[in-house]
Coordinates of C-alpha atoms and ligand atoms in Angstrom, one line a residue:
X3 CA 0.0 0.0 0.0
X4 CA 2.6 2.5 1.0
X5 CA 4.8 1.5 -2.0
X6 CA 2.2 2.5 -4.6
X7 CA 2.4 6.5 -4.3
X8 CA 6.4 6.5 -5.1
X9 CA 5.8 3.8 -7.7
X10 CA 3.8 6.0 -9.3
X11 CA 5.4 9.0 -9.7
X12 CA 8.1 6.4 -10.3
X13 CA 6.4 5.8 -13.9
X14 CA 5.1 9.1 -14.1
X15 CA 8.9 10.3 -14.5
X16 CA 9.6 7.2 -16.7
X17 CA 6.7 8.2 -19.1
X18 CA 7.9 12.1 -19.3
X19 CA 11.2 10.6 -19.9
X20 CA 10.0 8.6 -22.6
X21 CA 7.9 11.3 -24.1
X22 CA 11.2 13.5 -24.0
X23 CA 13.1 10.9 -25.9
X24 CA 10.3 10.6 -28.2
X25 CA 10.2 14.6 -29.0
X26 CA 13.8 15.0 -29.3
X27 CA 13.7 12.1 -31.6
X28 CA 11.0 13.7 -33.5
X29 CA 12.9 17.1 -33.7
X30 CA 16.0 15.8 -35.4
X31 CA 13.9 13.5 -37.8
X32 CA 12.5 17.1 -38.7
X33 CA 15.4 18.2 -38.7
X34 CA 16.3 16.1 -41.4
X35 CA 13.2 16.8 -43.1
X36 CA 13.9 20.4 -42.8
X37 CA 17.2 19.8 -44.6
X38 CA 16.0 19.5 -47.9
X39 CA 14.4 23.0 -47.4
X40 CA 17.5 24.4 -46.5
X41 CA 20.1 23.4 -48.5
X42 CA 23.0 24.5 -45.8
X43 CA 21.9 22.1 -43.3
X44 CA 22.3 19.4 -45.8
X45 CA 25.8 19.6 -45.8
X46 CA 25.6 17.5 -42.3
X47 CA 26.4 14.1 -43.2
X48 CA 22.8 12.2 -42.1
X49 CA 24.7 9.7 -40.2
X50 CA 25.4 11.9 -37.8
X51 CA 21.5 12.2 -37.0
X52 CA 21.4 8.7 -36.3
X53 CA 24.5 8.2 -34.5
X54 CA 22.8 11.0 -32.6
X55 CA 19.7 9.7 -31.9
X56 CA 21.0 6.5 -31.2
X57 CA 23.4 7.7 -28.4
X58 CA 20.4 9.3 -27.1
X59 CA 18.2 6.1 -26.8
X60 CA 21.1 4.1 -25.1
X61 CA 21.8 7.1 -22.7
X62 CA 17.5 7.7 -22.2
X63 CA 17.5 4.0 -21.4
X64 CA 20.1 3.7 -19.5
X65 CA 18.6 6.5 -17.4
X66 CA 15.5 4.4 -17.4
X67 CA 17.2 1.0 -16.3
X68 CA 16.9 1.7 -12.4
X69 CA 13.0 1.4 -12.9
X70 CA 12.2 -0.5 -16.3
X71 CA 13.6 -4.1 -15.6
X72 CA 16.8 -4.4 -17.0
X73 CA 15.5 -7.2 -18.8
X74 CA 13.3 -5.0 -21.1
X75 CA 15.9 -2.7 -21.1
X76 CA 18.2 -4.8 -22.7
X77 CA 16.3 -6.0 -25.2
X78 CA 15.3 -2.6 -25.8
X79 CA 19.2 -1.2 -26.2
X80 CA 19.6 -4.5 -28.8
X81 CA 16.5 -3.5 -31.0
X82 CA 17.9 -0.1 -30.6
X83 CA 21.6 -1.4 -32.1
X84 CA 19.7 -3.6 -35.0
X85 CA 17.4 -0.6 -36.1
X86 CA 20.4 1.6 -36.0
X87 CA 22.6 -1.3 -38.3
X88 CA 19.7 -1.9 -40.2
X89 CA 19.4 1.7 -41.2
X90 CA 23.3 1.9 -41.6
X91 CA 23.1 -1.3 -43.9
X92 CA 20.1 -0.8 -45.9
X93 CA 21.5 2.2 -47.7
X94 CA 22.5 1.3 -50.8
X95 CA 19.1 2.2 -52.6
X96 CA 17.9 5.2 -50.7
X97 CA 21.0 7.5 -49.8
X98 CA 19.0 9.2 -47.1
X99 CA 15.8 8.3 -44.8
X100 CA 14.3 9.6 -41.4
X101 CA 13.4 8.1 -38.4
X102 CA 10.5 7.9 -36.5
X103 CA 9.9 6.3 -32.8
X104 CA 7.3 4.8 -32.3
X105 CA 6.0 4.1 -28.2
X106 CA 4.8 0.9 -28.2
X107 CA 4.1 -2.0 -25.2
X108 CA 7.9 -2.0 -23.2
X109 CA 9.9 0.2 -25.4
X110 CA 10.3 1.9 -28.0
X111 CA 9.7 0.9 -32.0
X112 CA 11.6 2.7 -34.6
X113 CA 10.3 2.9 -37.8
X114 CA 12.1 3.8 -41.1
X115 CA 10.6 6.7 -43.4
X116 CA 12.4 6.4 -46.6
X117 CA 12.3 9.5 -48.5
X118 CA 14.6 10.5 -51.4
X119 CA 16.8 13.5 -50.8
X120 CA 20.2 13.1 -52.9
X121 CA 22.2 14.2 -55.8
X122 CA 19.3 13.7 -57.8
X123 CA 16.5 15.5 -56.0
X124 CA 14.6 17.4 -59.1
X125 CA 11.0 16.4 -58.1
X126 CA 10.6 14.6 -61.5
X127 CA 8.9 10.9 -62.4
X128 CA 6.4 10.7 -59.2
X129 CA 4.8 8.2 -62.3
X130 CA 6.9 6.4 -65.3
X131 CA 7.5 9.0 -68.2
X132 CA 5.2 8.6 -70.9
X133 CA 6.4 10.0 -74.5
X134 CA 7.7 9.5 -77.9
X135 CA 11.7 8.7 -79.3
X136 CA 13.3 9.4 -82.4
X137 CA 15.7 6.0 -82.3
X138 CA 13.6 2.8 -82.6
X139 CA 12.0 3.8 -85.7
X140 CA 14.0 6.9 -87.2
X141 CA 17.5 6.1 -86.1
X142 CA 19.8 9.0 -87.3
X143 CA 17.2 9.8 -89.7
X144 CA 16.0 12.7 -88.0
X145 CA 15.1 16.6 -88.7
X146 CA 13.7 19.7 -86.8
X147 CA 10.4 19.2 -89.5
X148 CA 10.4 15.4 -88.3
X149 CA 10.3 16.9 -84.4
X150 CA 8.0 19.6 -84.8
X151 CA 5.5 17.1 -86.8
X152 CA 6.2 14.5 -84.0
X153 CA 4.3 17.0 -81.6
X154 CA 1.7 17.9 -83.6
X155 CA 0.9 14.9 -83.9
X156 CA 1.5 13.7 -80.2
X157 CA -1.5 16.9 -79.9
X158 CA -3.9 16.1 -82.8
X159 CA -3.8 12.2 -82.1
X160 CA -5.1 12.5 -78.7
X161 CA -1.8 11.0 -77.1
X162 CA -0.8 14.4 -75.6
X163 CA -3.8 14.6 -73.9
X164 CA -3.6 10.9 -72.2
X165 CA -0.3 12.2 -71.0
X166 CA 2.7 11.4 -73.6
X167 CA 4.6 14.6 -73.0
X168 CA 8.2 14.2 -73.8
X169 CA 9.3 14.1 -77.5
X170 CA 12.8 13.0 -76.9
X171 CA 15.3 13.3 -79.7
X172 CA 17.9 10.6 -79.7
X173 CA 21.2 10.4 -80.8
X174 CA 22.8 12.1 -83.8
X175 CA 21.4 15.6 -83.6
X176 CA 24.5 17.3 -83.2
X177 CA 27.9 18.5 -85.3
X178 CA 30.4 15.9 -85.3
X179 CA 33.0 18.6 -83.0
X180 CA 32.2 21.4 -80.4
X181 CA 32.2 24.7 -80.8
X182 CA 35.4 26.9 -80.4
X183 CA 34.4 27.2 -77.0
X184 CA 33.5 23.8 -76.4
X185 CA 30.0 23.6 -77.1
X186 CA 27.7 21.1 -78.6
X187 CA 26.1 22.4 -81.7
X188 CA 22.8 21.6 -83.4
X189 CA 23.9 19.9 -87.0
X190 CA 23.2 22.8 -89.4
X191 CA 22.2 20.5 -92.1
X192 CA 19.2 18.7 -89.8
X193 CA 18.3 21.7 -87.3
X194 CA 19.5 24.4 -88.5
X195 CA 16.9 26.8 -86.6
X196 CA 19.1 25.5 -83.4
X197 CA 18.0 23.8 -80.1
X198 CA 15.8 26.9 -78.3
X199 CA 13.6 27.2 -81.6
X200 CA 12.4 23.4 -81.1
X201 CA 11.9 23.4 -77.7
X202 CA 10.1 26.7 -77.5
X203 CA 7.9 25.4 -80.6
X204 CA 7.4 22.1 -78.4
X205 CA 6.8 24.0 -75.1
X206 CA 4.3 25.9 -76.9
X207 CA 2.4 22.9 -78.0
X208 CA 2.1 22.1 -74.1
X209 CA 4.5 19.2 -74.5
X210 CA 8.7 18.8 -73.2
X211 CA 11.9 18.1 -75.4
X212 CA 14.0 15.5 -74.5
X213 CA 18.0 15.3 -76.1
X214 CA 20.4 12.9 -75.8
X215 CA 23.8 12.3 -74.9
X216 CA 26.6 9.5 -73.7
X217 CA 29.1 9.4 -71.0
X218 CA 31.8 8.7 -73.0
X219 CA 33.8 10.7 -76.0
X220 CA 31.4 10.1 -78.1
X221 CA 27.9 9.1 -79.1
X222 CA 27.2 5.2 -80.4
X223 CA 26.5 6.9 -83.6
X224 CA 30.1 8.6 -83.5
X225 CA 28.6 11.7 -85.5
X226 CA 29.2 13.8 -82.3
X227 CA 30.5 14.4 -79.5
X228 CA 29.9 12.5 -76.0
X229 CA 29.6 14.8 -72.4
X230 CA 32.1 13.2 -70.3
X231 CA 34.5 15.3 -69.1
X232 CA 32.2 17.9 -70.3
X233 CA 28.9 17.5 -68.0
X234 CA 28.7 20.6 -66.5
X235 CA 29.2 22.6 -69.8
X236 CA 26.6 20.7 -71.4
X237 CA 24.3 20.6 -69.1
X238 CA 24.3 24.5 -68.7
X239 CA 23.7 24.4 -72.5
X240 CA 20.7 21.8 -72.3
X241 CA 19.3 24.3 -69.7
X242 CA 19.9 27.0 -71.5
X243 CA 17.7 25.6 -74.9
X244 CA 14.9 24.5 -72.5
X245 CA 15.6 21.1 -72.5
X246 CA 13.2 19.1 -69.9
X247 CA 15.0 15.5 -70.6
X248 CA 18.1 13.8 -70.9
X249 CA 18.8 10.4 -72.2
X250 CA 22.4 9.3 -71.5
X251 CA 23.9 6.3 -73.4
X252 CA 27.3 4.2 -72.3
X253 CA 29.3 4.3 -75.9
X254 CA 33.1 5.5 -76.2
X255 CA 33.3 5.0 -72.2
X256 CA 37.3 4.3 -71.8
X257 CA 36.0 1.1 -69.8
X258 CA 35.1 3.5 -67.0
X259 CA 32.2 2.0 -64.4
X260 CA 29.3 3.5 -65.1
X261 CA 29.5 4.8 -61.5
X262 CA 32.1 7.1 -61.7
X263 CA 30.5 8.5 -65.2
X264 CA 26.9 9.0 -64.8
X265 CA 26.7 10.9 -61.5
X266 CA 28.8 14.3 -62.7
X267 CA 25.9 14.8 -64.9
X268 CA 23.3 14.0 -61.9
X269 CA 25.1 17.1 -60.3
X270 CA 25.5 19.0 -63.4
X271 CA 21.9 18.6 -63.9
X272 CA 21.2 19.4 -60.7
X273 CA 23.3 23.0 -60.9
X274 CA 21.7 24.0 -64.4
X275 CA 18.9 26.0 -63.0
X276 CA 16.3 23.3 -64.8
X277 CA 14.6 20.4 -64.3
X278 CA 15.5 18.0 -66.5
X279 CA 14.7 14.8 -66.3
X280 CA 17.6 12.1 -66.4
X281 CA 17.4 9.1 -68.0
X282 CA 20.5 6.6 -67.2
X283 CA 21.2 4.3 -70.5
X284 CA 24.6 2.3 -69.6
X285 CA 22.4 -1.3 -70.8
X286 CA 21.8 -2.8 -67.4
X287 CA 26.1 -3.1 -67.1
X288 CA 26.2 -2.5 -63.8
X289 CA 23.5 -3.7 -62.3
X290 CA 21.9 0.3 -62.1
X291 CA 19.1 -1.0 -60.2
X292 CA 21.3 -1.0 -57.4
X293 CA 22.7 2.4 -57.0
X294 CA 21.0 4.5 -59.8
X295 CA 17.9 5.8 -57.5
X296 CA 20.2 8.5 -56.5
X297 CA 21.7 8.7 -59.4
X298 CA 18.7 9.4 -62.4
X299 CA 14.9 9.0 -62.9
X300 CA 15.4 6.0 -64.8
X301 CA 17.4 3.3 -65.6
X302 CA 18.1 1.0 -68.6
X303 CA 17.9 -2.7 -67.3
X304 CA 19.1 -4.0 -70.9
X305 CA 20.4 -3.9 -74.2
X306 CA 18.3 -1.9 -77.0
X307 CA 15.0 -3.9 -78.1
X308 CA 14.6 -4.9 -81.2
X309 CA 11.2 -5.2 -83.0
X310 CA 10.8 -8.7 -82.4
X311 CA 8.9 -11.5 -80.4
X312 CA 12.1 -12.6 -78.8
X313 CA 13.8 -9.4 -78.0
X314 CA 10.9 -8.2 -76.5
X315 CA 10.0 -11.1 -74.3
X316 CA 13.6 -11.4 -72.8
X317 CA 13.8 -7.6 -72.2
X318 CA 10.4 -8.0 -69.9
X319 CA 12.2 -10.7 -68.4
X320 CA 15.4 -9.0 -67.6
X321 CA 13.9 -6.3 -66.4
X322 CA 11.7 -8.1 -63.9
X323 CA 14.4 -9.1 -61.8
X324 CA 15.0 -5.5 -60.4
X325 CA 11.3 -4.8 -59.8
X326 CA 11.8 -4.7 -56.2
X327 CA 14.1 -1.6 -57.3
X328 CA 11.3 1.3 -58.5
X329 CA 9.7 3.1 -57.5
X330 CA 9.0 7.2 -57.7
X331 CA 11.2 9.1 -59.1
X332 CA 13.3 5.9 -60.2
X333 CA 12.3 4.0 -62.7
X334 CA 13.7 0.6 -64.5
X335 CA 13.6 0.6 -67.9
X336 CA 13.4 -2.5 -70.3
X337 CA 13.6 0.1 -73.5
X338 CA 11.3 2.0 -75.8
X339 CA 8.5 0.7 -77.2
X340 CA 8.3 -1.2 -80.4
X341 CA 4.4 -0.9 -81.0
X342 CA 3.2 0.3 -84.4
X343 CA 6.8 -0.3 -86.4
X344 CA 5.4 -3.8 -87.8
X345 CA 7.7 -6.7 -86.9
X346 CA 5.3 -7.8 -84.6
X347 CA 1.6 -9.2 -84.2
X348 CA -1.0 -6.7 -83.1
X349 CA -1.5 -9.8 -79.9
X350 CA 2.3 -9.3 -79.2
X351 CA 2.0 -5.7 -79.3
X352 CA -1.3 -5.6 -77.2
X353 CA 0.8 -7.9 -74.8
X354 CA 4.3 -5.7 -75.1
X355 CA 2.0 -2.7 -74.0
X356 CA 0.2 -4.2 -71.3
X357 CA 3.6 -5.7 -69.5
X358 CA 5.7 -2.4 -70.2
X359 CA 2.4 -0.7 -68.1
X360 CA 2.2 -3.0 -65.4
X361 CA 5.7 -3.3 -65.1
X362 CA 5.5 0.7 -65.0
X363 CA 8.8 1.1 -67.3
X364 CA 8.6 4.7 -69.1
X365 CA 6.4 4.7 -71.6
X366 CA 8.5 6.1 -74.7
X367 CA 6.5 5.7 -78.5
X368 CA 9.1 4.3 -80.8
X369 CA 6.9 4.3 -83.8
X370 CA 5.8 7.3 -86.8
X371 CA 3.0 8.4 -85.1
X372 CA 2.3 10.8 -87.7
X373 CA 1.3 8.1 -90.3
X374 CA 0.9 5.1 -87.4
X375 CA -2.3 3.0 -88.0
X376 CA -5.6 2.8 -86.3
X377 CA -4.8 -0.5 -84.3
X378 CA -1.4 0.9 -83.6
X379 CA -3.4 4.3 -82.2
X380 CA -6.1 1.9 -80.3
X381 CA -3.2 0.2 -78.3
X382 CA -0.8 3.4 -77.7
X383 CA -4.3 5.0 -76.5
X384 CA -5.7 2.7 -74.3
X385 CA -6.8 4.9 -71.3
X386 CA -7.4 2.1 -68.4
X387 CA -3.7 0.4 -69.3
X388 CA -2.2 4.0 -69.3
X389 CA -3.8 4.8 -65.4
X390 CA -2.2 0.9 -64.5
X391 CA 1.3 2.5 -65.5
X392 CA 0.8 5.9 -64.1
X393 CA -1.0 4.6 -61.1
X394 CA 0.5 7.0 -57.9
X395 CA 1.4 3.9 -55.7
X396 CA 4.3 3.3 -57.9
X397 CA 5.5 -0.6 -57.5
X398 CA 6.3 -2.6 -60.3
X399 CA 3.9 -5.7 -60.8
X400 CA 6.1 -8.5 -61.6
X401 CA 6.1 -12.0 -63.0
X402 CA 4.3 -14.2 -60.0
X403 CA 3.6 -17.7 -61.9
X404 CA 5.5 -19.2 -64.4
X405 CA 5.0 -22.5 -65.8
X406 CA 6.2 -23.3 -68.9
X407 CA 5.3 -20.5 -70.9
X408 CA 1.9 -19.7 -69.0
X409 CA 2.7 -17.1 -67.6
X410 CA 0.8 -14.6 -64.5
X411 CA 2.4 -11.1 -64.2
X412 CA 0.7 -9.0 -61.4
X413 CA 1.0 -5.9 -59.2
X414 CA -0.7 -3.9 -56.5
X415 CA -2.3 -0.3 -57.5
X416 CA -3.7 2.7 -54.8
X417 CA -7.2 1.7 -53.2
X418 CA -6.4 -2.0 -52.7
X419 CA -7.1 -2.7 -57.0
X420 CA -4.3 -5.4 -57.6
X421 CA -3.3 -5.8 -61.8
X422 CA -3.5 -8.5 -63.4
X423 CA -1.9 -10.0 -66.5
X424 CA -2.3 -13.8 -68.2
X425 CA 0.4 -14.1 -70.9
X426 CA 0.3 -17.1 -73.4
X427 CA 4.0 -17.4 -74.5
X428 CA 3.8 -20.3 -76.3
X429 CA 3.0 -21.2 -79.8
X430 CA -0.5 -22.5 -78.8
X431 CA -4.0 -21.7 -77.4
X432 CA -4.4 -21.9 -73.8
X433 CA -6.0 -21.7 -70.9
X434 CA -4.7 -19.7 -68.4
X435 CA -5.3 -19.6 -64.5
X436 CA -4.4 -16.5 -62.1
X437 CA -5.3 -17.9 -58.7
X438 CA -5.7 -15.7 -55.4
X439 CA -2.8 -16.7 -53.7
X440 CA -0.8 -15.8 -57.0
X441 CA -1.3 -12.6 -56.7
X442 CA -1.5 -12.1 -53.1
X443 CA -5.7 -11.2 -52.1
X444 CA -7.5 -13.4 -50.0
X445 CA -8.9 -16.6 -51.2
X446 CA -12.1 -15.7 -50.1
X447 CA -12.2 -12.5 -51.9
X448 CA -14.6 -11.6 -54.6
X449 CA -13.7 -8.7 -57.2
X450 CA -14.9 -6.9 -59.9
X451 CA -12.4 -7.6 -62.5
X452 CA -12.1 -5.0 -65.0
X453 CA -10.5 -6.2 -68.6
X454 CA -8.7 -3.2 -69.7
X455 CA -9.0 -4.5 -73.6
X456 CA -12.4 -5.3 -73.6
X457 CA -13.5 -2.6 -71.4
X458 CA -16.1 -4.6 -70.0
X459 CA -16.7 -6.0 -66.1
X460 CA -17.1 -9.1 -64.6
X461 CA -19.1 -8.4 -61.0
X462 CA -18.2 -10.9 -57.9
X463 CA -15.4 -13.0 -59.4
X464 CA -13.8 -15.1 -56.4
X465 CA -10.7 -17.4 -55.8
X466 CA -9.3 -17.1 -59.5
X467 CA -10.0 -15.1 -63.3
X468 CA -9.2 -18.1 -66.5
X469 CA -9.4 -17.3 -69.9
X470 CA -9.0 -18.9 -73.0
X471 CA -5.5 -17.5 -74.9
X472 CA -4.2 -17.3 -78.1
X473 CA -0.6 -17.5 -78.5
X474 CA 1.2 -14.7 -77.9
X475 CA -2.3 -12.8 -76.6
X476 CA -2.6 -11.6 -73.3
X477 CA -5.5 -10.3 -71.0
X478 CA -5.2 -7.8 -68.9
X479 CA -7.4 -6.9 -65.8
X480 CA -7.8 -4.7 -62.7
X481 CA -9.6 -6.5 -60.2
X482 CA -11.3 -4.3 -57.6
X483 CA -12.4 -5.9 -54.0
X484 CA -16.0 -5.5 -53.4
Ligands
NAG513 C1 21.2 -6.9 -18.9 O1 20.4 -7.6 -18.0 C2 21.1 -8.2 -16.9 C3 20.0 -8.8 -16.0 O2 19.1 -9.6 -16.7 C4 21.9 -7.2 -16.2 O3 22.6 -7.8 -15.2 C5 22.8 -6.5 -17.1 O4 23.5 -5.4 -16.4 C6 22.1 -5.9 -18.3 N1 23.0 -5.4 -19.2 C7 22.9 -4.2 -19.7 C8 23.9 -3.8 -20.8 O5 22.0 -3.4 -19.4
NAG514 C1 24.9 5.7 -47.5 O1 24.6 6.3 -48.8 C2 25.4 7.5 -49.0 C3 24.9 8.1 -50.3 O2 24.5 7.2 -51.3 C4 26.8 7.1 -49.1 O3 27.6 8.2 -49.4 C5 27.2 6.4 -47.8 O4 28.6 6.0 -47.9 C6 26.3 5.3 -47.4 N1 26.6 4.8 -46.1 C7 26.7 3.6 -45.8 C8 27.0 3.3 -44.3 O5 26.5 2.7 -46.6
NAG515 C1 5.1 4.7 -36.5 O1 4.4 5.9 -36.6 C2 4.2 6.4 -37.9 C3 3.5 7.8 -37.8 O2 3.6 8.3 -36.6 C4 3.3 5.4 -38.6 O3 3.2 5.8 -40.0 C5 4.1 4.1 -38.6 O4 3.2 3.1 -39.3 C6 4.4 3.6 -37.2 N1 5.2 2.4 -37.3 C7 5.0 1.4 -36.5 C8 5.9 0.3 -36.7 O5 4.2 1.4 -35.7
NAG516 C1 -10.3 -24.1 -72.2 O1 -11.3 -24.5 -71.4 C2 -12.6 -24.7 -72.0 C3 -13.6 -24.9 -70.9 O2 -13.2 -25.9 -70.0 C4 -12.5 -25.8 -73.0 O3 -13.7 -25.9 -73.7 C5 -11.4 -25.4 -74.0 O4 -11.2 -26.5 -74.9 C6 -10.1 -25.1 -73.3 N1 -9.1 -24.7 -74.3 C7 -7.9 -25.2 -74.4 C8 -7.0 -24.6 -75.5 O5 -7.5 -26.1 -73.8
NAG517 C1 0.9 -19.2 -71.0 C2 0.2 -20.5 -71.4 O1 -0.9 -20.8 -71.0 N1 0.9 -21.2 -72.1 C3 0.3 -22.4 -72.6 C4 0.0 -22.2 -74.0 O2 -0.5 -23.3 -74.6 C5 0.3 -24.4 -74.4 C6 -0.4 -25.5 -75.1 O3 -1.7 -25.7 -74.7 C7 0.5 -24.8 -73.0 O4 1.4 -25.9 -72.9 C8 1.2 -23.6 -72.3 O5 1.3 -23.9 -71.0

């Protein structure tokens, strides 16, 4: 009886101790979060926030121990260590991320809020970028007509308006030598009304322009110059014409990793005064997965495609092994799409389409669209498979059955909708199974599943959606819990 009084207070002061941990914990997380406001207090490595606040818990508890048992204590000084490793360890895709305590039962939780704030940092690709490139279909074939037709088209088609933005021109644009002050110059012959005229003629249209260039001495078409060793000055001139995207190939690259290349023009970009969106092409070398978050908005996972069955297929493939990897504002990137340049069925484009959206790589039209064809526009155009790719929850729905070549690619959207695609890869018809469990909702479950090619909904489907394939063909749904 006369114990209880002092014990009391005894946990009062524990809990006021707690909640002062808790708010001092809470201050430098916002701290950290103020950082990226103010760009001086950035210049703190981040580490020292969480050496900080880890010092802090061990010392708090430590204070604690004469009335916690020490038993808890202990145990809560350990979970303390492994958060604080954990956080240490698991940097390599997110180069910075804030803490938050959490009181629980006993102790305290810490949990991670992973936010990006790095080299990178332009706000750009909260969704997969949607547009058009010159390369797959054009090549070096290109003009300032061929650009400025490119967006009125993008505009009169309708594509604009479903959110293709960037018309990106690709490589061989420029003179094959810089300037006598060491700029990159618009070939004369090709665009000879210069780099500002085109994007202001775009920008006017509503849409971006996207240029390319190559960390290395030269481009892969060697009929100009490559950035390295040049980023910053290049950069300044990309800002300077307006440009609002960057794609950066690997060719002429003195067998220097990719690592030590691509960065200086993250930082470049980053001190240009625009936002221009950069788009990493060094082929999947290096694994960019891995380390490119901070790096650029995208990355290339593989080789070029080609506009064929087989190049297609194993570029889904090899890019589905990073999914885990994107997210917003990084992207993986299988390649531009093939759809509309003929070497494939309208079934393999309908299915190169849907697995590019769910797997929410950039959306990039490689085809004429000026003169593209109406089942060419009905695929490119396809609202419902467009809103799978942009959807603002941003994880890449990945390959979750395989057998043989019946295949069940699948991904969670916003508002609990989970995609779903059944992919016939073999030569013959087929019928194909996504159960529950493959795709991770309940068995008991029952959807509306919406098919996104035949715009048309089945109500209370439960425990699996089958359908009868073609080769090649795919289906493509967005199953809504009821
Ligand atoms: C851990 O707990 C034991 C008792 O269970 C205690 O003797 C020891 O001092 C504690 N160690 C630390 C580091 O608090
Ligand atoms: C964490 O990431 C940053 C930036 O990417 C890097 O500079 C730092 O060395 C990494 N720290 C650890 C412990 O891995
Ligand atoms: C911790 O709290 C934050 C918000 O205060 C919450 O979002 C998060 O889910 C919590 N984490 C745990 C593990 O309870
Ligand atoms: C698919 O299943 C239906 C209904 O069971 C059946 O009639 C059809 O022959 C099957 N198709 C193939 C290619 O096996
Ligand atoms: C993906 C898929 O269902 N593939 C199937 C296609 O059809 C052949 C022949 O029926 C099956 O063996 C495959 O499994």
């Amino acid at each position: 009886m006369l114990g209880t009084l002092p014990r009391l207070l005894n946990k009062l002061k524990d809990t006021l101790l707690l909640l002062l941990l808790v708010a001092s914990c809470h201050l430098l997380a916002f701290c950290h979060y103020c950082s990226s406001v103010y760009p001086f207090a950035s210049s703190i490595p981040y580490q020292f926030f969480y050496t900080f606040i880890y010092v802090d818990i061990v010392y708090h508890m430590a204070v604690l121990q004469n009335s916690f048992s020490s038993m808890r204590c202990n145990l809560s000084m350990m979970a303390g260590l492994g958060l604080w490793l954990l956080v240490m360890l698991n940097n390599a895709s997110f180069s910075s991320s804030r803490l938050l305590l959490n009181e629980t039962r006993g102790g305290l939780m810490m949990s991670r809020e992973m936010h990006r704030r790095n080299l990178l940092d332009n706000g750009l690709g909260h969704t997969p970028p949607m547009g058009w490139n010159s390369w797959n279909h054009f090549a070096c074939n290109i003009n300032e007509n061929l650009i400025q037709e490119t967006a009125d088209a993008m505009v009169s088609t309708g594509l604009a308006a479903l959110g293709y933005q960037y018309i990106n021109i690709d490589d061989c644009w420029g003179e094959l030598n810089r300037d006598s002050q060491g700029n990159l110059v618009p070939k004369a012959s090709t665009f000879p009304s210069g780099m500002k005229a085109l994007a202001d003629y775009v920008h006017n249209k509503g849409l971006k322009l996207g240029i390319y260039s190559d960390a290395g001495t030269q481009t892969c078409s060697k009929t100009m110059p490559g950035s390295l060793g040049h980023e910053e000055q290049d950069a300044k001139t990309f800002a300077s014409w307006g440009i609002d995207y960057l794609k950066y190939d690997n060719c002429e690259n003195n067998n220097i990793s990719p690592k030590q290349r691509y960065p200086p023009m993250t930082k470049a970009l980053a001190n240009s005064g625009r936002a221009i969106f950069f788009s990493l092409c060094e082929w999947g070398s290096e694994d960019p997965a891995t380390w490119a978050k901070s790096v650029g908005n995208s990355w290339r996972t593989t080789g070029d495609i080609e506009d064929k069955w087989d190049s297609m297929t194993s570029r889904a493939d090899q890019n589905d092994k990073w999914a885990s990897y994107a997210g917003p504002g990084g992207w993986n990137d299988p390649d531009m799409l093939e759809v509309g340049n003929g070497g494939m069925t309208t079934e393999e484009y309908r299915a190169h389409f849907s697995i590019w959206s769910l797997a929410k790589a950039p959306l990039l039209i490689g085809c004429d669209i000026r003169t593209m064809d109406a089942t060419t526009k009905e695929l490119l155009s396809n609202k419902e498979v467009i809103e799978v790719n942009q959807d603002k929850l941003g994880v890449q729905g990945k390959k979750v059955k395989s057998n043989n070549d019946l295949e069940v690619w699948a991904g969670p959207l916003s508002n609990k909708k989970v995609a779903v695609i059944l992919w016939n890869r073999s030569s013959f018809k087929a019928n194909l199974t996504a159960s529950w469990s493959d795709i991770g909702l309940k068995p008991e479950t029952s959807v509306d599943a919406r098919d996104l090619w035949k715009h048309s909904t089945q109500s209370s489907v439960s425990g699996q959606i089958s359908d009868e394939l073609d080769p090649h063909a795919c289906k493509m749904y967005v199953l809504t819990p009821n």
